[in-house]
Short mmCIF file of C-alpha atoms in Angstrom, two decimals:
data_model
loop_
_atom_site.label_atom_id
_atom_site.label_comp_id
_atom_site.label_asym_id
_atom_site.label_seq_id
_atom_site.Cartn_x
_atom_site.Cartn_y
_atom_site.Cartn_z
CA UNK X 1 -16.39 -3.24 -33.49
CA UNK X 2 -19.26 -1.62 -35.21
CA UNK X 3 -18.15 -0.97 -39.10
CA UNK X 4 -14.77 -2.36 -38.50
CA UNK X 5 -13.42 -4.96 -40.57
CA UNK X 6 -10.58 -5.70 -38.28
CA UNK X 7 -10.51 -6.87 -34.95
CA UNK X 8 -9.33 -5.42 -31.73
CA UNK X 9 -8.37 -6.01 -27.70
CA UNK X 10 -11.24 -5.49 -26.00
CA UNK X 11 -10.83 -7.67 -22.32
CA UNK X 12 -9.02 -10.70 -21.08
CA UNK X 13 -10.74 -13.93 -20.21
CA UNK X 14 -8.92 -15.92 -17.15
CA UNK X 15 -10.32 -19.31 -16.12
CA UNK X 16 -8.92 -21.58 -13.58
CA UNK X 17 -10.04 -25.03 -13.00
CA UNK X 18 -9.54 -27.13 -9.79
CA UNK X 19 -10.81 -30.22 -9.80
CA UNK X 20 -14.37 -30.17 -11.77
CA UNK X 21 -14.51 -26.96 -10.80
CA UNK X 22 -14.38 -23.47 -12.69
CA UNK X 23 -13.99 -19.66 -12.07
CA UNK X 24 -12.55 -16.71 -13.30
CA UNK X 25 -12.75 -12.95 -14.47
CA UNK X 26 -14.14 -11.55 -17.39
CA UNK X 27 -11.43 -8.00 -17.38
CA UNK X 28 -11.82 -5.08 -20.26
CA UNK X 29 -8.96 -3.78 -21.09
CA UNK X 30 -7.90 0.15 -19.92
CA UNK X 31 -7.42 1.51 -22.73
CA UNK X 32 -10.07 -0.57 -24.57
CA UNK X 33 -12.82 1.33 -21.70
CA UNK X 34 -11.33 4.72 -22.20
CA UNK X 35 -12.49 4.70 -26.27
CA UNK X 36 -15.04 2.36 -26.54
CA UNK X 37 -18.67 1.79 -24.14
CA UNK X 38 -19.76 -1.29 -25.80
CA UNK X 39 -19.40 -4.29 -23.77
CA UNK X 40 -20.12 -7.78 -24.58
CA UNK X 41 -23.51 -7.76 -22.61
CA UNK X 42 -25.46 -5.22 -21.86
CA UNK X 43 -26.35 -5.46 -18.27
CA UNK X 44 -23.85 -2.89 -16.44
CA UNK X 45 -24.32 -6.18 -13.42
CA UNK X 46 -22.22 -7.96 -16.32
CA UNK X 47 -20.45 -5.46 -17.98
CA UNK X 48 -18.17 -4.11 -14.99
CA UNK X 49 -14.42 -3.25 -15.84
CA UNK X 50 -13.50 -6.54 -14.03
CA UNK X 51 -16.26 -9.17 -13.47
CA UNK X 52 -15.92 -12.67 -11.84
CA UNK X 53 -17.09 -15.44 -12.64
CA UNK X 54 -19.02 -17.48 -10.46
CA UNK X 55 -17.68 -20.76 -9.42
CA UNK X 56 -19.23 -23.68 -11.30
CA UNK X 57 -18.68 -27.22 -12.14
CA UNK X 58 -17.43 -28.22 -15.36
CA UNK X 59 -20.50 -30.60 -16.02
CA UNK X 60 -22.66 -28.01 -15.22
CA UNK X 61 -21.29 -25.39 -18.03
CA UNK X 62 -18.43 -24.18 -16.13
CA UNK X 63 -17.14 -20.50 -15.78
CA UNK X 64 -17.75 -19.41 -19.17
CA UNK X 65 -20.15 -17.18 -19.74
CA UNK X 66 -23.41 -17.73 -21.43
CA UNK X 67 -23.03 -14.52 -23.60
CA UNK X 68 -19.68 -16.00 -24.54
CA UNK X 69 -20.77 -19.59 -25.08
CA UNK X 70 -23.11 -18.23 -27.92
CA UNK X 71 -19.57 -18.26 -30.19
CA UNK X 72 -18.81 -21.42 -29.06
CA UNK X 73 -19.45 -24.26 -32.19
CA UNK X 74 -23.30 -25.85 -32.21
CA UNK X 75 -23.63 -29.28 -31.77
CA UNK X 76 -22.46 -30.25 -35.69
CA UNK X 77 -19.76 -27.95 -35.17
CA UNK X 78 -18.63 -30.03 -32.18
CA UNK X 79 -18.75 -33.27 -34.12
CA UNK X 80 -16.52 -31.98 -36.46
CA UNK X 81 -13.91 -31.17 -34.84
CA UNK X 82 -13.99 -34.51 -32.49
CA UNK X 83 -13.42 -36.04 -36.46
CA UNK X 84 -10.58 -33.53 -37.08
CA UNK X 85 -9.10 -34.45 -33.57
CA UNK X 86 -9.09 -38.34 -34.05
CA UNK X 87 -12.68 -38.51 -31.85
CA UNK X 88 -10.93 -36.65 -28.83
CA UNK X 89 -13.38 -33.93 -27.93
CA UNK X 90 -11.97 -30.17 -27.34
CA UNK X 91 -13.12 -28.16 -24.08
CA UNK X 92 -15.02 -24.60 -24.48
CA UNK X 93 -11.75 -22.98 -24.64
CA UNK X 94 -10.06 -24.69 -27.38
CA UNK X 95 -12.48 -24.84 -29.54
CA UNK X 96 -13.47 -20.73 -29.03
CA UNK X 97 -9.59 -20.04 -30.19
CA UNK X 98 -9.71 -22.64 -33.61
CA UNK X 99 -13.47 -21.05 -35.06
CA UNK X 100 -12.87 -17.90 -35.59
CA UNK X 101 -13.32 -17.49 -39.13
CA UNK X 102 -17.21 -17.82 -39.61
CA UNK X 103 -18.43 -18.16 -36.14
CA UNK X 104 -21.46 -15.99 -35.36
CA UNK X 105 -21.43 -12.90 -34.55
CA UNK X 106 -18.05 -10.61 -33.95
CA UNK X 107 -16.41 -12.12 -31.18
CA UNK X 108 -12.96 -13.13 -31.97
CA UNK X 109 -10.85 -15.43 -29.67
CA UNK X 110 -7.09 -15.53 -29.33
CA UNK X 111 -4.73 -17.30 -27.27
CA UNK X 112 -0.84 -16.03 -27.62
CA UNK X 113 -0.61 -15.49 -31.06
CA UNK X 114 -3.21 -15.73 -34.31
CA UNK X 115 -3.47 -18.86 -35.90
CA UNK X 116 -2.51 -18.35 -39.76
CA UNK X 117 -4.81 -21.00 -41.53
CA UNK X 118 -4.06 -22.41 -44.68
CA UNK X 119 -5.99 -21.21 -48.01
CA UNK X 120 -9.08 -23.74 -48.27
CA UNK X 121 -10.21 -25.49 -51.39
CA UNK X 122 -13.23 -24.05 -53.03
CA UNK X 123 -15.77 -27.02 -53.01
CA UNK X 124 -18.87 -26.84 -54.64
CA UNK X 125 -22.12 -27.28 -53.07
CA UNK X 126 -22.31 -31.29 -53.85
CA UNK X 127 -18.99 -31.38 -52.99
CA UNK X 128 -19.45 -30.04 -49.38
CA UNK X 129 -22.29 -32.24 -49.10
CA UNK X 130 -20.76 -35.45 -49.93
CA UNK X 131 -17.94 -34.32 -46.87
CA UNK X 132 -20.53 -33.22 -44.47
CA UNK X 133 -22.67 -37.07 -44.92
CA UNK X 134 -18.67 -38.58 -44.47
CA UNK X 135 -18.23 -36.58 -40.86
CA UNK X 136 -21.74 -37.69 -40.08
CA UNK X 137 -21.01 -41.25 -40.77
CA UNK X 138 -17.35 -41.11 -39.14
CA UNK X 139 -15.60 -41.59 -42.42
CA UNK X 140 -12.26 -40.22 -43.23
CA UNK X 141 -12.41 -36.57 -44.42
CA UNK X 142 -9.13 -34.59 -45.45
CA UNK X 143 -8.18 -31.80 -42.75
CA UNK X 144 -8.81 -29.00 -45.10
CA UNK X 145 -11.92 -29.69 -46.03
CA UNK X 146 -12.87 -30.16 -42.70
CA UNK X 147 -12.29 -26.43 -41.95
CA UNK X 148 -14.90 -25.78 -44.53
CA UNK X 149 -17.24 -27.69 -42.53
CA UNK X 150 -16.12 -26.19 -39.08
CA UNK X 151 -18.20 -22.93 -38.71
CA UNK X 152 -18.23 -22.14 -34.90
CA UNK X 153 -20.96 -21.13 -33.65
CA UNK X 154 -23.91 -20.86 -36.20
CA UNK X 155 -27.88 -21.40 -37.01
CA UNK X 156 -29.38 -24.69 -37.15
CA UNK X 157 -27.72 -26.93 -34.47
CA UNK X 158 -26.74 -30.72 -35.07
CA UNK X 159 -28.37 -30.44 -38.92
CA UNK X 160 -24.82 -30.94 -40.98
CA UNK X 161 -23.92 -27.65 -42.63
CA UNK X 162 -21.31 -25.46 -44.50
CA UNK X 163 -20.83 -21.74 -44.38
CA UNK X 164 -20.25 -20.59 -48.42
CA UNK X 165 -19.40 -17.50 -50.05
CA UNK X 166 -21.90 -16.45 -53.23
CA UNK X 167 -21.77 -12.94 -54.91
CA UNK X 168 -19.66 -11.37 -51.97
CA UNK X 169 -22.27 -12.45 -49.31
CA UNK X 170 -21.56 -15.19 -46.68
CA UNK X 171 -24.29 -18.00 -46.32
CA UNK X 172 -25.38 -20.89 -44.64
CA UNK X 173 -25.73 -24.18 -46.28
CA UNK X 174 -27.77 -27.28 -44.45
CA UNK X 175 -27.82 -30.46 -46.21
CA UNK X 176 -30.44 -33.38 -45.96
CA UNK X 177 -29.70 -36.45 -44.39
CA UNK X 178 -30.99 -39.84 -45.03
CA UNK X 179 -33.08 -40.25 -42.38
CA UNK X 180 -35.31 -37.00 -42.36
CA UNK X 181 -38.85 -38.03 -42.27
CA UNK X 182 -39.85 -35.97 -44.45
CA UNK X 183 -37.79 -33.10 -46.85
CA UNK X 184 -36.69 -30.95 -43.84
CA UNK X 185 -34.85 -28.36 -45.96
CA UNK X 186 -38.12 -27.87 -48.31
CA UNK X 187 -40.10 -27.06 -44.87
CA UNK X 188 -37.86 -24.66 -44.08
CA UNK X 189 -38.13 -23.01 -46.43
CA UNK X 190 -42.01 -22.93 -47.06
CA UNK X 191 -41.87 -22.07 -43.36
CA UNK X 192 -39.82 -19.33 -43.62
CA UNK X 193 -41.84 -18.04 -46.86
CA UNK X 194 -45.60 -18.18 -44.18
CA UNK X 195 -43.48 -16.50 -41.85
CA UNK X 196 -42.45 -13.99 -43.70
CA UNK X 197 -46.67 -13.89 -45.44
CA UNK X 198 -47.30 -13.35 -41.12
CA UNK X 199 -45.32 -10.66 -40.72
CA UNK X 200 -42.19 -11.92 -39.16
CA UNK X 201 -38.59 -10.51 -40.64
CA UNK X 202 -36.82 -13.59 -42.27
CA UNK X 203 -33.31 -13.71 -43.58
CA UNK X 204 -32.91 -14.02 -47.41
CA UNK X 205 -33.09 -17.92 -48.11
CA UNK X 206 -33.31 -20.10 -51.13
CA UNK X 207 -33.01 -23.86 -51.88
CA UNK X 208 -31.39 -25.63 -54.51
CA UNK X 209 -31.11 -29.17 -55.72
CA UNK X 210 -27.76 -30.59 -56.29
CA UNK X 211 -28.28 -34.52 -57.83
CA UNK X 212 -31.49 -35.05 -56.65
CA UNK X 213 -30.98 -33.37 -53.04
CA UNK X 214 -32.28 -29.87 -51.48
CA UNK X 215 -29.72 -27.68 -49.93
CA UNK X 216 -31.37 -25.11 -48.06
CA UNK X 217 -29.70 -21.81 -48.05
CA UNK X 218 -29.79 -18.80 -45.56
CA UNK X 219 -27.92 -15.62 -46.01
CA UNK X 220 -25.74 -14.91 -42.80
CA UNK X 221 -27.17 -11.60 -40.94
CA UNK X 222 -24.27 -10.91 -38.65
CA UNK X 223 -22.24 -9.77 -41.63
CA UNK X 224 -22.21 -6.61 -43.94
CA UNK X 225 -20.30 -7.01 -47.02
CA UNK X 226 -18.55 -3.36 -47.39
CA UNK X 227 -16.05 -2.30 -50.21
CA UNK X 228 -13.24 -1.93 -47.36
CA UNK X 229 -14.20 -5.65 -46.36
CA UNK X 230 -16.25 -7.82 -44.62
CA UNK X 231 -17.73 -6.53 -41.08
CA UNK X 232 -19.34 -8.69 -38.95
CA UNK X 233 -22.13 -7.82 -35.93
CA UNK X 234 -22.36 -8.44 -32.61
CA UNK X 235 -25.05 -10.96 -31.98
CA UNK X 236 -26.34 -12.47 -28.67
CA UNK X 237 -28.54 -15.62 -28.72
CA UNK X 238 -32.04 -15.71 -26.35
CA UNK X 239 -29.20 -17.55 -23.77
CA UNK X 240 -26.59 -15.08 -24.10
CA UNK X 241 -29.47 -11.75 -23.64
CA UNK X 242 -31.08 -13.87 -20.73
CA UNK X 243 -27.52 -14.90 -19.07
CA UNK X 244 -28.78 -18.37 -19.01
CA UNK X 245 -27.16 -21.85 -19.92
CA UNK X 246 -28.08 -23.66 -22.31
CA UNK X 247 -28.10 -26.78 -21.07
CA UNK X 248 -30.08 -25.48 -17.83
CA UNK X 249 -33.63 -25.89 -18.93
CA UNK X 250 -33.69 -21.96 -17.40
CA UNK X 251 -35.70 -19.00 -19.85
CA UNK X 252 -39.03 -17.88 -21.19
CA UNK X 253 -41.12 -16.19 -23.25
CA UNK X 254 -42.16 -14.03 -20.78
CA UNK X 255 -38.78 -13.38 -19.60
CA UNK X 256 -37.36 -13.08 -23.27
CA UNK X 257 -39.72 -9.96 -23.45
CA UNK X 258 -38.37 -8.49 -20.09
CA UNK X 259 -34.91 -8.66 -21.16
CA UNK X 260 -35.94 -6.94 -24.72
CA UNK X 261 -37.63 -4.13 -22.82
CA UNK X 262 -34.91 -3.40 -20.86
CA UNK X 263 -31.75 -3.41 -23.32
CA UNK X 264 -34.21 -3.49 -26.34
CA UNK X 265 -33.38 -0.32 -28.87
CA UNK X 266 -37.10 -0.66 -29.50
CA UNK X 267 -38.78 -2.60 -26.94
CA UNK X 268 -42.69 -2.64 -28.65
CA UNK X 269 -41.82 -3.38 -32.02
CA UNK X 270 -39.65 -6.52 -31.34
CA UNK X 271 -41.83 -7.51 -28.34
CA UNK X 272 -45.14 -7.82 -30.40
CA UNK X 273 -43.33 -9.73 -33.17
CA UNK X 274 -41.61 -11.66 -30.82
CA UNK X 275 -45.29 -12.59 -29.29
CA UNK X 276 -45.85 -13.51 -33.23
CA UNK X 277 -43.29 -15.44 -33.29
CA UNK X 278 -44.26 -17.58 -30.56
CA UNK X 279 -47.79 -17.94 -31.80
CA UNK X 280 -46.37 -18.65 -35.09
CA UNK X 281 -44.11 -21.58 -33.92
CA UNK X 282 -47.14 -22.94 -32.10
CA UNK X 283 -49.01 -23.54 -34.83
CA UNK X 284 -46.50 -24.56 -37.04
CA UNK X 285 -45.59 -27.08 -34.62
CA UNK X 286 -41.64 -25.96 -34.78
CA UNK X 287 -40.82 -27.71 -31.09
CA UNK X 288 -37.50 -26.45 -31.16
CA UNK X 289 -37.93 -22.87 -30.57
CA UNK X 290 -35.32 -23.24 -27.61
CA UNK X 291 -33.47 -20.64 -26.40
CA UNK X 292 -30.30 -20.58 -28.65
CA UNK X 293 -32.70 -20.17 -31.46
CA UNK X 294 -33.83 -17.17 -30.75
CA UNK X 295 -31.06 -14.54 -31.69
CA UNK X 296 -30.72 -10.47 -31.52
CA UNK X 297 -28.03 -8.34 -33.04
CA UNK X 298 -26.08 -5.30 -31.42
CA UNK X 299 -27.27 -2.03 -33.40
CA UNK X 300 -25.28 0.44 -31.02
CA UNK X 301 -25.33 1.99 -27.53
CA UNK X 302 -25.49 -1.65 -26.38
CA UNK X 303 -29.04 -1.98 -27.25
CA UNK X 304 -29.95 -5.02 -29.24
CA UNK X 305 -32.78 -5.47 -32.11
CA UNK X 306 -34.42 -9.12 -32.94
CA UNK X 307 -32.43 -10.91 -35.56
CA UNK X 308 -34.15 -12.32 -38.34
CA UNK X 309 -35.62 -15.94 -37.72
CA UNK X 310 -33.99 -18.53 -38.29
CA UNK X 311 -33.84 -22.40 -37.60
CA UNK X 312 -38.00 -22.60 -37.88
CA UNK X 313 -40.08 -25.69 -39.98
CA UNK X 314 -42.31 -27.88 -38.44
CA UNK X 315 -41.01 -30.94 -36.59
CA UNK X 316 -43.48 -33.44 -37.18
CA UNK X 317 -43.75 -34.59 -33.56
CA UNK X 318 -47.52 -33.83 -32.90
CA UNK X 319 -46.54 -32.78 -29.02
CA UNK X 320 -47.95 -29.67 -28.99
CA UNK X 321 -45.11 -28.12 -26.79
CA UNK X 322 -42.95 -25.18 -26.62
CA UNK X 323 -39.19 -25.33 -26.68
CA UNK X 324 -39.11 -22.17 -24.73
CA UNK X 325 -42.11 -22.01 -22.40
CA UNK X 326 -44.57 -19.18 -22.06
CA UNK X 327 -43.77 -18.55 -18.63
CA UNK X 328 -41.95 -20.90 -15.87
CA UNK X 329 -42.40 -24.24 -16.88
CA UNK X 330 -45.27 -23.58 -18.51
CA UNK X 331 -44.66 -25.09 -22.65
CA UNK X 332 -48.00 -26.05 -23.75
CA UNK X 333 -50.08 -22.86 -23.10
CA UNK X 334 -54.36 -22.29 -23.64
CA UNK X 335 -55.10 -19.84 -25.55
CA UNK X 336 -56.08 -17.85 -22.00
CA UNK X 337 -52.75 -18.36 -20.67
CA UNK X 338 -51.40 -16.73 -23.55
CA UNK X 339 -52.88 -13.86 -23.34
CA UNK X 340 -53.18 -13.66 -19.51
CA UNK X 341 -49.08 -12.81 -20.23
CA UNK X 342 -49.69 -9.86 -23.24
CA UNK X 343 -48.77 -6.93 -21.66
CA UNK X 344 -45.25 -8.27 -21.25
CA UNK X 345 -45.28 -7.40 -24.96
CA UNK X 346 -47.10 -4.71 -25.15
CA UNK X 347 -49.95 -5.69 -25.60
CA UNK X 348 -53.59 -5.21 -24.62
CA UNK X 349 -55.60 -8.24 -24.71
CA UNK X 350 -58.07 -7.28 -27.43
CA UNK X 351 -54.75 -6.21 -29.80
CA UNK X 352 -53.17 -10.10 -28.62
CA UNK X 353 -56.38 -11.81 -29.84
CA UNK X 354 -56.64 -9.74 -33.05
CA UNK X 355 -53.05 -10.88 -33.56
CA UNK X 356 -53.72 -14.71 -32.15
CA UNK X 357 -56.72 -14.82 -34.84
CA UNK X 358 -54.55 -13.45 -38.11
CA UNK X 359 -52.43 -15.90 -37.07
CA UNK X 360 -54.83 -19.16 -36.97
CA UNK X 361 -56.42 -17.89 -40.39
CA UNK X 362 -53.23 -17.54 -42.18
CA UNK X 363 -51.07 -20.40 -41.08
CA UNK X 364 -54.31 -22.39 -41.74
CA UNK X 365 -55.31 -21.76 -44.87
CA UNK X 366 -51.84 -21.07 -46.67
CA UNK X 367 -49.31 -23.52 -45.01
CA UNK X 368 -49.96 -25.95 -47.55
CA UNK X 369 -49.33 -23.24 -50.70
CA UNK X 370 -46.09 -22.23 -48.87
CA UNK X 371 -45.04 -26.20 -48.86
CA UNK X 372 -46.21 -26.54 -52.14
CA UNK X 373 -44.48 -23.36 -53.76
CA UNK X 374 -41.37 -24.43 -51.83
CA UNK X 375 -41.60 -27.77 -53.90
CA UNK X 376 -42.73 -30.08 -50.93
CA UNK X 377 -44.14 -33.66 -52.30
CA UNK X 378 -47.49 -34.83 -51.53
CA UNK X 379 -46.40 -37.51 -49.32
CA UNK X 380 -44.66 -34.88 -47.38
CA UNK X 381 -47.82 -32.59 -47.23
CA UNK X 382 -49.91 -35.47 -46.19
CA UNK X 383 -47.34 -36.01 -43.08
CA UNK X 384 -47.01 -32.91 -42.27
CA UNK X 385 -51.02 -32.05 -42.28
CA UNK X 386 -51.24 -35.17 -39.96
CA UNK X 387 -49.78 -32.98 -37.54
CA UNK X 388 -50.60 -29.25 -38.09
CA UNK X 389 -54.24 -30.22 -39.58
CA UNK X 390 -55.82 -31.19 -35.79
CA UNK X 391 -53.36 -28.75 -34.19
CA UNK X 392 -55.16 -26.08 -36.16
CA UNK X 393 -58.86 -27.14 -35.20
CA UNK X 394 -57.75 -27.25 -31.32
CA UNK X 395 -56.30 -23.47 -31.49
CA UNK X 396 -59.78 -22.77 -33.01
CA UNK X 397 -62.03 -24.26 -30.92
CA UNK X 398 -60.14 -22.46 -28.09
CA UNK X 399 -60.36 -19.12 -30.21
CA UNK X 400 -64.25 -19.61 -30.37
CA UNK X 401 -64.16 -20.28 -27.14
CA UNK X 402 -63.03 -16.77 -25.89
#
């Protein structure tokens, strides 16, 4: 709960399976809705005192919900624990009762009793990097340090990565690996520094270099380090807000905003920097901005604000797409189709192409200071301009063209 640093019973989760099939009830607890009116979504629809689950197969997600599967380890997550489990993969359900302990967001799981984990090693950066490359290459890892490397759900999908305490704070570590293209963790972070130049709220970050090798850091925003304890905050990814799977090929842009106006704690603000956002990650060329990473945090009443960005560097793929489209299927947008959609974030047209315009100038002119600042190489710059340079002229030509 808000300011807590303890957990507590809040509902009961019941799945049944028959054959490849799921369902099952979501049920808060009595006592639990006498005290408390948060719920775990929103949406009263979602947020009754018993809800059911709709029947679904297991290869098609299953019973559990979306706004539950956000706590549910990301795809590096998943490999390591098939390494910890001999290669035997774990269903949804296992795996949400063994990552507890720096999963994202406040959502605890427990089935029976608490498991009582072992004290971990304290591993050094270098250390934790030289594990992560051994799960990545199936080599034998010791089953503590794996549970360093196991961090539930988290930012920055199948990128290997470690969760690390520094000064009392909890951060995210993402390591390099051999193949990268190009220095993935140094684009990060000069992408994160333009975002932050275009007026987009960023987590803290910093990278260091460990033996010749970046580490990219972000500071975790679910959690508030308090002199009582740690307390950690709700948090519901663009899937969990939008009640969507994954894996479905389901949510928008437009619908993203739609869903912030109605559960939003203030719907302009974080709909006209979410419209930044997307502009931003267009021009970037950051193809993954898929619906798990976009994330909002629980700030009371059950109204959610945008979470910092996160997960955001340009992909080198020279696609031009969306991962999230602007509307329907719709994920490589004119610049007219854009802003044919700008009052779903409040916005009128002649504020969206004001906006659209800052955007093309800055990214433009100061991407490559950002990569340079952040210590990118000029081989890298000269890969990554391959891509963004002609993007760039396209958006405007089309802005001249308006």
């Amino acid at each position: 709960m808000p300011e807590a640093i303890a957990p507590i019973s809040v509902a009961l989760l019941k799945v049944e399976r028959q054959g490849v099939v799921e369902s099952g009830t979501l049920s808060y607890g009595r006592q639990y809705q006498q005290n408390h009116n948060f719920r775990f979504h929103p949406d009263p629809a979602l947020s009754l005192a018993i809800n059911h689950l709709p029947a679904k197969r297991i290869r098609d997600g299953g019973a559990l919900p979306p706004y539950l599967k956000d706590s549910l380890p990301d795809a590096w997550g998943r490999l390591v624990l098939a390494a910890a489990n001999q290669g035997a993969a774990l269903d949804d359900y296992a795996m949400l009762s063994c990552t507890n302990q720096h999963r994202i967001g406040a959502l605890v799981v427990i089935h029976d009793e608490p498991q009582v984990l072992a004290e971990t090693p304290q591993l050094s950066l270098d250390e934790l990097y030289e594990m992560a490359m051994a799960i990545q290459y199936a080599k034998e890892v010791p089953v503590d340090i794996r549970r360093l490397l196991t961090q539930g759900g988290s930012l920055g999908g199948a990128r290997p990565k470690a969760s690390i305490a520094d000064q009392g704070a909890l951060w995210l570590a993402k390591f390099p690996l051999r193949e990268d293209p190009f220095n993935i963790e140094l684009a990060e972070a000069g992408a994160m520094a333009l975002a932050k130049m275009c007026g987009i709220q960023t987590a803290e970050f910093r990278c260091v270099e460990i033996n010749q090798r970046i580490i990219f850091l972000i500071k975790r925003f679910d959690r508030i380090t308090s002199p009582e304890g740690e307390q950690r905050i709700h948090f519901l990814s663009a899937a969990g807000l939008l009640n969507v799977a994954y894996e479905s090929g389901q949510g928008s842009y437009v619908e993203l905003a739609q869903a912030i106006s109605r559960f939003g704690a203030n719907p302009k603000q974080d709909c006209q920097e979410l419209f930044r956002r997307m502009v931003f990650n267009i021009l970037i060329d950051n193809t993954d901005d898929h619906i798990k990473n976009h994330g909002f945090l629980h700030v009371g009443d059950n109204q959610y604000r945008l979470a910092p960005v996160y997960d955001v560097h340009p992909q080198g793929t020279h696609l031009q797409y969306m991962g999230m489209p602007l509307v329907n299927e719709n994920a490589s947008p004119s610049l007219e189709q854009l802003l044919a959609e700008v009052h779903h974030f409040h916005f009128q047209r002649n504020e969206a192409i004001n906006v659209v315009r800052e955007l093309i100038t800055t990214v433009s002119q100061a991407w490559r200071k950002k990569m340079v600042d952040a210590g990118m190489s000029d081989a890298d710059l000269r890969y990554i301009a391959a891509h963004l340079d002609p993007l760039h002229t396209r958006w405007k030509a089309m802005d001249q063209a308006i």
